[in-house]
Amino acid sequence: MLKGRNLIQPNDLTIGEIDDICSLAEQMIVDPNAFSDVCRGKILATLFFEPSTRTRLSFEAAMLHLGGAVEGFSDAASSSSTKGETLADTIRTVSSYVDIIAMRNPKEGSALLASQFSNCPIINAGDGGHFHPTQTLTDLLTIRQLRGGLEGHTIGMCGDLKFGRTVHSLTQAMSRYPKNKFIFISPSELSIPEYITEDILKPANIEYIETRSLEDVIGELDILYMTRVQKERFFNEQDYIRLKDSYILNNAKMKLAKKDMIVLHPLPRVNEIATEVDNDPRAAYFKQVRYGMYARMALISKLTGCL
């Protein structure tokens, strides 16, 4: 039973609960009209202390497609935090008005803190470099739809693996399914954090390698998860400039890949995927965007008790 629960990190959900959410989302994909009124009378607050386009609009579209209502703000300047209000007080206030809150905040641990002061479920829509669990649900639903299941894949994570919260969350989630293995492709400065390899992968005897070359391994992959080098996570602009173009996926590299490999990206894209790749049938990142709305529809309906 998910009613009233918070979603702070992917491991807050069991594999069975993830599968139930994805199954419900797949029903919504097939017949969205059947779910157009299930959250009538419910209100979602979107509290985005950090800029977002896809995630915020996806949450809002999800609630509206369920027949509910939305209120909130799209950046910190629109909130009372500019007057010095604490996050705890903001959450106490907003949770008095609404039935569920989706919050993005650049500070790691902010979603967990918010959940301690809220009267309604909190969905973490991104807390700094920590977690982005609804992007993970999006990714899992996309893989189920396009690869037929969540087991037995070779998954390449490419780009900013140090600060990429989507990479951390998806690696945690896919490591819970059997026979998956990982190839981490990044500059040494942006390599996957040790807590992922030492605390998650090694204890479970999950196969993984780290490499600097995309070309050397792309032919082995079933899934290629591209990420941008995130300027907002760097303290030194020179480091960002030096690393930002480390990996650029183009048609030449795609010729080395399997015919049924899929390319995912949490977006926004800068230039790590050339636009020429968009026409390749293996490019799934815009399908991924639409699946994200259905994943959030299923999650909202479960946490609010609408379904």
CSV table of N, CA and C in Angstrom, one decimal, residues 185-267:
chain,number,residue,atom,x,y,z
A,185,ILE,N,31.3,5.0,-18.3
A,185,ILE,CA,32.2,5.7,-19.3
A,185,ILE,C,32.2,7.1,-18.9
A,186,SER,N,33.4,7.6,-18.5
A,186,SER,CA,33.5,9.0,-18.0
A,186,SER,C,35.0,9.4,-18.0
A,187,PRO,N,35.3,10.7,-17.9
A,187,PRO,CA,36.6,11.2,-17.6
A,187,PRO,C,36.9,10.8,-16.1
A,188,SER,N,38.2,10.7,-15.8
A,188,SER,CA,38.5,10.3,-14.4
A,188,SER,C,37.9,11.2,-13.4
A,189,GLU,N,37.9,12.5,-13.7
A,189,GLU,CA,37.4,13.5,-12.8
A,189,GLU,C,35.9,13.4,-12.5
A,190,LEU,N,35.2,12.7,-13.4
A,190,LEU,CA,33.7,12.6,-13.3
A,190,LEU,C,33.3,11.1,-13.1
A,191,SER,N,34.1,10.3,-12.6
A,191,SER,CA,33.8,8.9,-12.5
A,191,SER,C,32.7,8.6,-11.4
A,192,ILE,N,32.2,7.4,-11.6
A,192,ILE,CA,31.1,7.0,-10.7
A,192,ILE,C,31.6,7.0,-9.2
A,193,PRO,N,30.8,7.5,-8.3
A,193,PRO,CA,31.2,7.6,-6.9
A,193,PRO,C,31.5,6.2,-6.3
A,194,GLU,N,32.4,6.1,-5.4
A,194,GLU,CA,32.7,4.9,-4.7
A,194,GLU,C,31.6,4.2,-4.0
A,195,TYR,N,30.7,5.0,-3.5
A,195,TYR,CA,29.6,4.4,-2.7
A,195,TYR,C,28.7,3.6,-3.6
A,196,ILE,N,28.6,3.9,-4.9
A,196,ILE,CA,27.9,3.1,-5.8
A,196,ILE,C,28.6,1.7,-6.1
A,197,THR,N,29.9,1.8,-6.3
A,197,THR,CA,30.6,0.6,-6.6
A,197,THR,C,30.9,-0.2,-5.4
A,198,GLU,N,31.3,0.4,-4.3
A,198,GLU,CA,31.7,-0.3,-3.1
A,198,GLU,C,30.5,-0.8,-2.2
A,199,ASP,N,29.5,0.0,-2.2
A,199,ASP,CA,28.4,-0.3,-1.2
A,199,ASP,C,27.2,-1.0,-1.9
A,200,ILE,N,27.1,-0.8,-3.3
A,200,ILE,CA,25.9,-1.4,-4.0
A,200,ILE,C,26.3,-2.5,-4.9
A,201,LEU,N,27.3,-2.3,-5.8
A,201,LEU,CA,27.6,-3.3,-6.8
A,201,LEU,C,28.4,-4.4,-6.3
A,202,LYS,N,29.5,-4.1,-5.6
A,202,LYS,CA,30.4,-5.2,-5.2
A,202,LYS,C,29.8,-6.1,-4.2
A,203,PRO,N,29.1,-5.6,-3.2
A,203,PRO,CA,28.4,-6.6,-2.2
A,203,PRO,C,27.4,-7.5,-2.9
A,204,ALA,N,26.8,-7.1,-4.0
A,204,ALA,CA,25.9,-7.9,-4.7
A,204,ALA,C,26.5,-8.7,-5.8
A,205,ASN,N,27.8,-8.6,-6.0
A,205,ASN,CA,28.6,-9.4,-7.0
A,205,ASN,C,28.0,-9.0,-8.4
A,206,ILE,N,27.7,-7.7,-8.6
A,206,ILE,CA,27.2,-7.3,-9.9
A,206,ILE,C,28.4,-6.8,-10.8
A,207,GLU,N,28.4,-7.3,-12.0
A,207,GLU,CA,29.6,-7.1,-12.9
A,207,GLU,C,29.5,-5.6,-13.3
A,208,TYR,N,30.7,-5.0,-13.3
A,208,TYR,CA,30.8,-3.7,-13.9
A,208,TYR,C,32.3,-3.4,-14.3
A,209,ILE,N,32.5,-2.5,-15.2
A,209,ILE,CA,33.8,-2.0,-15.5
A,209,ILE,C,33.7,-0.5,-15.7
A,210,GLU,N,34.9,0.2,-15.6
A,210,GLU,CA,35.0,1.6,-15.8
A,210,GLU,C,36.0,1.8,-17.0
A,211,THR,N,35.6,2.7,-17.9
A,211,THR,CA,36.4,3.0,-19.0
A,211,THR,C,36.4,4.5,-19.4
A,212,ARG,N,37.3,4.9,-20.2
A,212,ARG,CA,37.3,6.3,-20.7
A,212,ARG,C,36.8,6.4,-22.1
A,213,SER,N,36.7,5.2,-22.8
A,213,SER,CA,36.3,5.3,-24.2
A,213,SER,C,34.9,4.7,-24.5
A,214,LEU,N,34.1,5.5,-25.1
A,214,LEU,CA,32.8,5.1,-25.5
A,214,LEU,C,32.9,4.2,-26.7
A,215,GLU,N,33.7,4.5,-27.7
A,215,GLU,CA,33.9,3.7,-28.9
A,215,GLU,C,34.3,2.3,-28.6
A,216,ASP,N,35.1,2.1,-27.6
A,216,ASP,CA,35.6,0.7,-27.3
A,216,ASP,C,34.5,-0.2,-26.8
A,217,VAL,N,33.4,0.3,-26.2
A,217,VAL,CA,32.4,-0.5,-25.5
A,217,VAL,C,31.0,-0.4,-26.1
A,218,ILE,N,30.8,0.6,-27.0
A,218,ILE,CA,29.4,0.8,-27.4
A,218,ILE,C,28.8,-0.4,-28.1
A,219,GLY,N,29.6,-1.2,-28.7
A,219,GLY,CA,29.1,-2.4,-29.4
A,219,GLY,C,28.6,-3.5,-28.4
A,220,GLU,N,28.9,-3.4,-27.1
A,220,GLU,CA,28.4,-4.4,-26.2
A,220,GLU,C,27.1,-4.0,-25.5
A,221,LEU,N,26.7,-2.8,-25.7
A,221,LEU,CA,25.6,-2.2,-24.9
A,221,LEU,C,24.2,-2.6,-25.4
A,222,ASP,N,23.3,-2.8,-24.5
A,222,ASP,CA,21.8,-2.9,-24.8
A,222,ASP,C,21.2,-1.6,-24.6
A,223,ILE,N,21.7,-0.8,-23.6
A,223,ILE,CA,21.2,0.5,-23.3
A,223,ILE,C,22.3,1.4,-23.1
A,224,LEU,N,22.3,2.6,-23.7
A,224,LEU,CA,23.3,3.6,-23.5
A,224,LEU,C,22.6,4.8,-22.9
A,225,TYR,N,23.0,5.2,-21.7
A,225,TYR,CA,22.4,6.3,-20.9
A,225,TYR,C,23.4,7.4,-21.0
A,226,MET,N,23.1,8.4,-21.8
A,226,MET,CA,23.9,9.6,-22.0
A,226,MET,C,23.5,10.7,-21.0
A,227,THR,N,24.5,11.4,-20.5
A,227,THR,CA,24.2,12.5,-19.6
A,227,THR,C,25.1,13.7,-20.0
A,228,ARG,N,24.6,14.9,-19.6
A,228,ARG,CA,25.4,16.1,-19.9
A,228,ARG,C,26.3,16.4,-18.7
A,229,VAL,N,27.4,17.1,-19.0
A,229,VAL,CA,28.3,17.6,-18.0
A,229,VAL,C,27.6,18.8,-17.4
A,230,GLN,N,27.3,18.8,-16.1
A,230,GLN,CA,26.4,19.8,-15.5
A,230,GLN,C,27.1,21.0,-15.0
A,231,LYS,N,27.0,22.1,-15.7
A,231,LYS,CA,27.7,23.3,-15.3
A,231,LYS,C,27.4,23.8,-13.9
A,232,GLU,N,26.1,23.6,-13.5
A,232,GLU,CA,25.7,24.1,-12.2
A,232,GLU,C,26.3,23.3,-11.1
A,233,ARG,N,26.9,22.1,-11.3
A,233,ARG,CA,27.5,21.3,-10.2
A,233,ARG,C,29.0,21.7,-10.0
A,234,PHE,N,29.6,22.5,-10.9
A,234,PHE,CA,31.0,22.8,-10.9
A,234,PHE,C,31.3,24.1,-10.1
A,235,PHE,N,32.3,24.1,-9.3
A,235,PHE,CA,32.8,25.3,-8.6
A,235,PHE,C,33.7,26.1,-9.5
A,236,ASN,N,34.4,25.4,-10.4
A,236,ASN,CA,35.4,26.0,-11.2
A,236,ASN,C,35.0,26.0,-12.7
A,237,GLU,N,34.7,27.1,-13.3
A,237,GLU,CA,34.2,27.1,-14.7
A,237,GLU,C,35.3,26.6,-15.6
A,238,GLN,N,36.5,26.7,-15.3
A,238,GLN,CA,37.6,26.2,-16.2
A,238,GLN,C,37.5,24.6,-16.3
A,239,ASP,N,37.2,24.0,-15.2
A,239,ASP,CA,37.0,22.6,-15.2
A,239,ASP,C,35.9,22.1,-16.0
A,240,TYR,N,34.8,22.9,-15.9
A,240,TYR,CA,33.6,22.6,-16.7
A,240,TYR,C,33.9,22.7,-18.2
A,241,ILE,N,34.6,23.8,-18.6
A,241,ILE,CA,34.9,24.0,-20.0
A,241,ILE,C,35.8,22.9,-20.5
A,242,ARG,N,36.7,22.5,-19.7
A,242,ARG,CA,37.7,21.4,-20.1
A,242,ARG,C,37.0,20.1,-20.3
A,243,LEU,N,35.9,19.8,-19.5
A,243,LEU,CA,35.3,18.5,-19.5
A,243,LEU,C,34.0,18.4,-20.3
A,244,LYS,N,33.4,19.5,-20.7
A,244,LYS,CA,32.0,19.5,-21.1
A,244,LYS,C,31.8,18.8,-22.4
A,245,ASP,N,32.8,18.7,-23.3
A,245,ASP,CA,32.7,18.0,-24.5
A,245,ASP,C,33.4,16.6,-24.6
A,246,SER,N,33.5,16.0,-23.4
A,246,SER,CA,34.3,14.8,-23.3
A,246,SER,C,33.7,13.7,-24.2
A,247,TYR,N,32.3,13.6,-24.3
A,247,TYR,CA,31.7,12.6,-25.1
A,247,TYR,C,30.6,13.2,-25.9
A,248,ILE,N,30.6,13.0,-27.2
A,248,ILE,CA,29.6,13.4,-28.1
A,248,ILE,C,29.1,12.2,-28.9
A,249,LEU,N,27.9,11.8,-28.7
A,249,LEU,CA,27.3,10.7,-29.5
A,249,LEU,C,26.9,11.2,-30.9
A,250,ASN,N,27.4,10.6,-31.9
A,250,ASN,CA,27.0,11.0,-33.3
A,250,ASN,C,26.7,9.7,-34.1
A,251,ASN,N,26.4,9.9,-35.4
A,251,ASN,CA,26.0,8.8,-36.2
A,251,ASN,C,27.2,7.8,-36.4
A,252,ALA,N,28.4,8.3,-36.5
A,252,ALA,CA,29.6,7.5,-36.6
A,252,ALA,C,29.7,6.5,-35.5
A,253,LYS,N,29.5,7.0,-34.3
A,253,LYS,CA,29.5,6.1,-33.1
A,253,LYS,C,28.3,5.1,-33.1
A,254,MET,N,27.2,5.6,-33.5
A,254,MET,CA,26.0,4.7,-33.5
A,254,MET,C,26.2,3.6,-34.5
A,255,LYS,N,27.0,3.7,-35.5
A,255,LYS,CA,27.2,2.6,-36.5
A,255,LYS,C,27.9,1.4,-35.8
A,256,LEU,N,28.6,1.7,-34.7
A,256,LEU,CA,29.3,0.7,-33.9
A,256,LEU,C,28.4,-0.1,-32.9
A,257,ALA,N,27.2,0.4,-32.8
A,257,ALA,CA,26.3,-0.1,-31.7
A,257,ALA,C,25.4,-1.2,-32.3
A,258,LYS,N,24.8,-2.0,-31.4
A,258,LYS,CA,23.8,-3.0,-31.8
A,258,LYS,C,22.6,-2.4,-32.4
A,259,LYS,N,22.0,-3.2,-33.3
A,259,LYS,CA,20.8,-2.7,-34.0
A,259,LYS,C,19.6,-2.4,-33.1
A,260,ASP,N,19.6,-3.1,-31.9
A,260,ASP,CA,18.5,-2.9,-31.0
A,260,ASP,C,18.8,-2.2,-29.7
A,261,MET,N,20.0,-1.6,-29.7
A,261,MET,CA,20.4,-0.8,-28.5
A,261,MET,C,19.5,0.4,-28.5
A,262,ILE,N,19.2,0.9,-27.3
A,262,ILE,CA,18.4,2.1,-27.2
A,262,ILE,C,19.2,3.2,-26.5
A,263,VAL,N,19.0,4.4,-26.9
A,263,VAL,CA,19.8,5.6,-26.3
A,263,VAL,C,18.8,6.3,-25.4
A,264,LEU,N,19.1,6.5,-24.1
A,264,LEU,CA,18.3,7.3,-23.2
A,264,LEU,C,19.1,8.5,-22.8
A,265,HIS,N,18.4,9.5,-22.3
A,265,HIS,CA,19.0,10.7,-21.8
A,265,HIS,C,18.0,11.4,-20.9
A,266,PRO,N,18.3,11.8,-19.7
A,266,PRO,CA,17.4,12.5,-18.8
A,266,PRO,C,17.0,13.9,-19.3
A,267,LEU,N,17.7,14.5,-20.2
A,267,LEU,CA,17.5,15.8,-20.7
A,267,LEU,C,17.6,16.8,-19.5
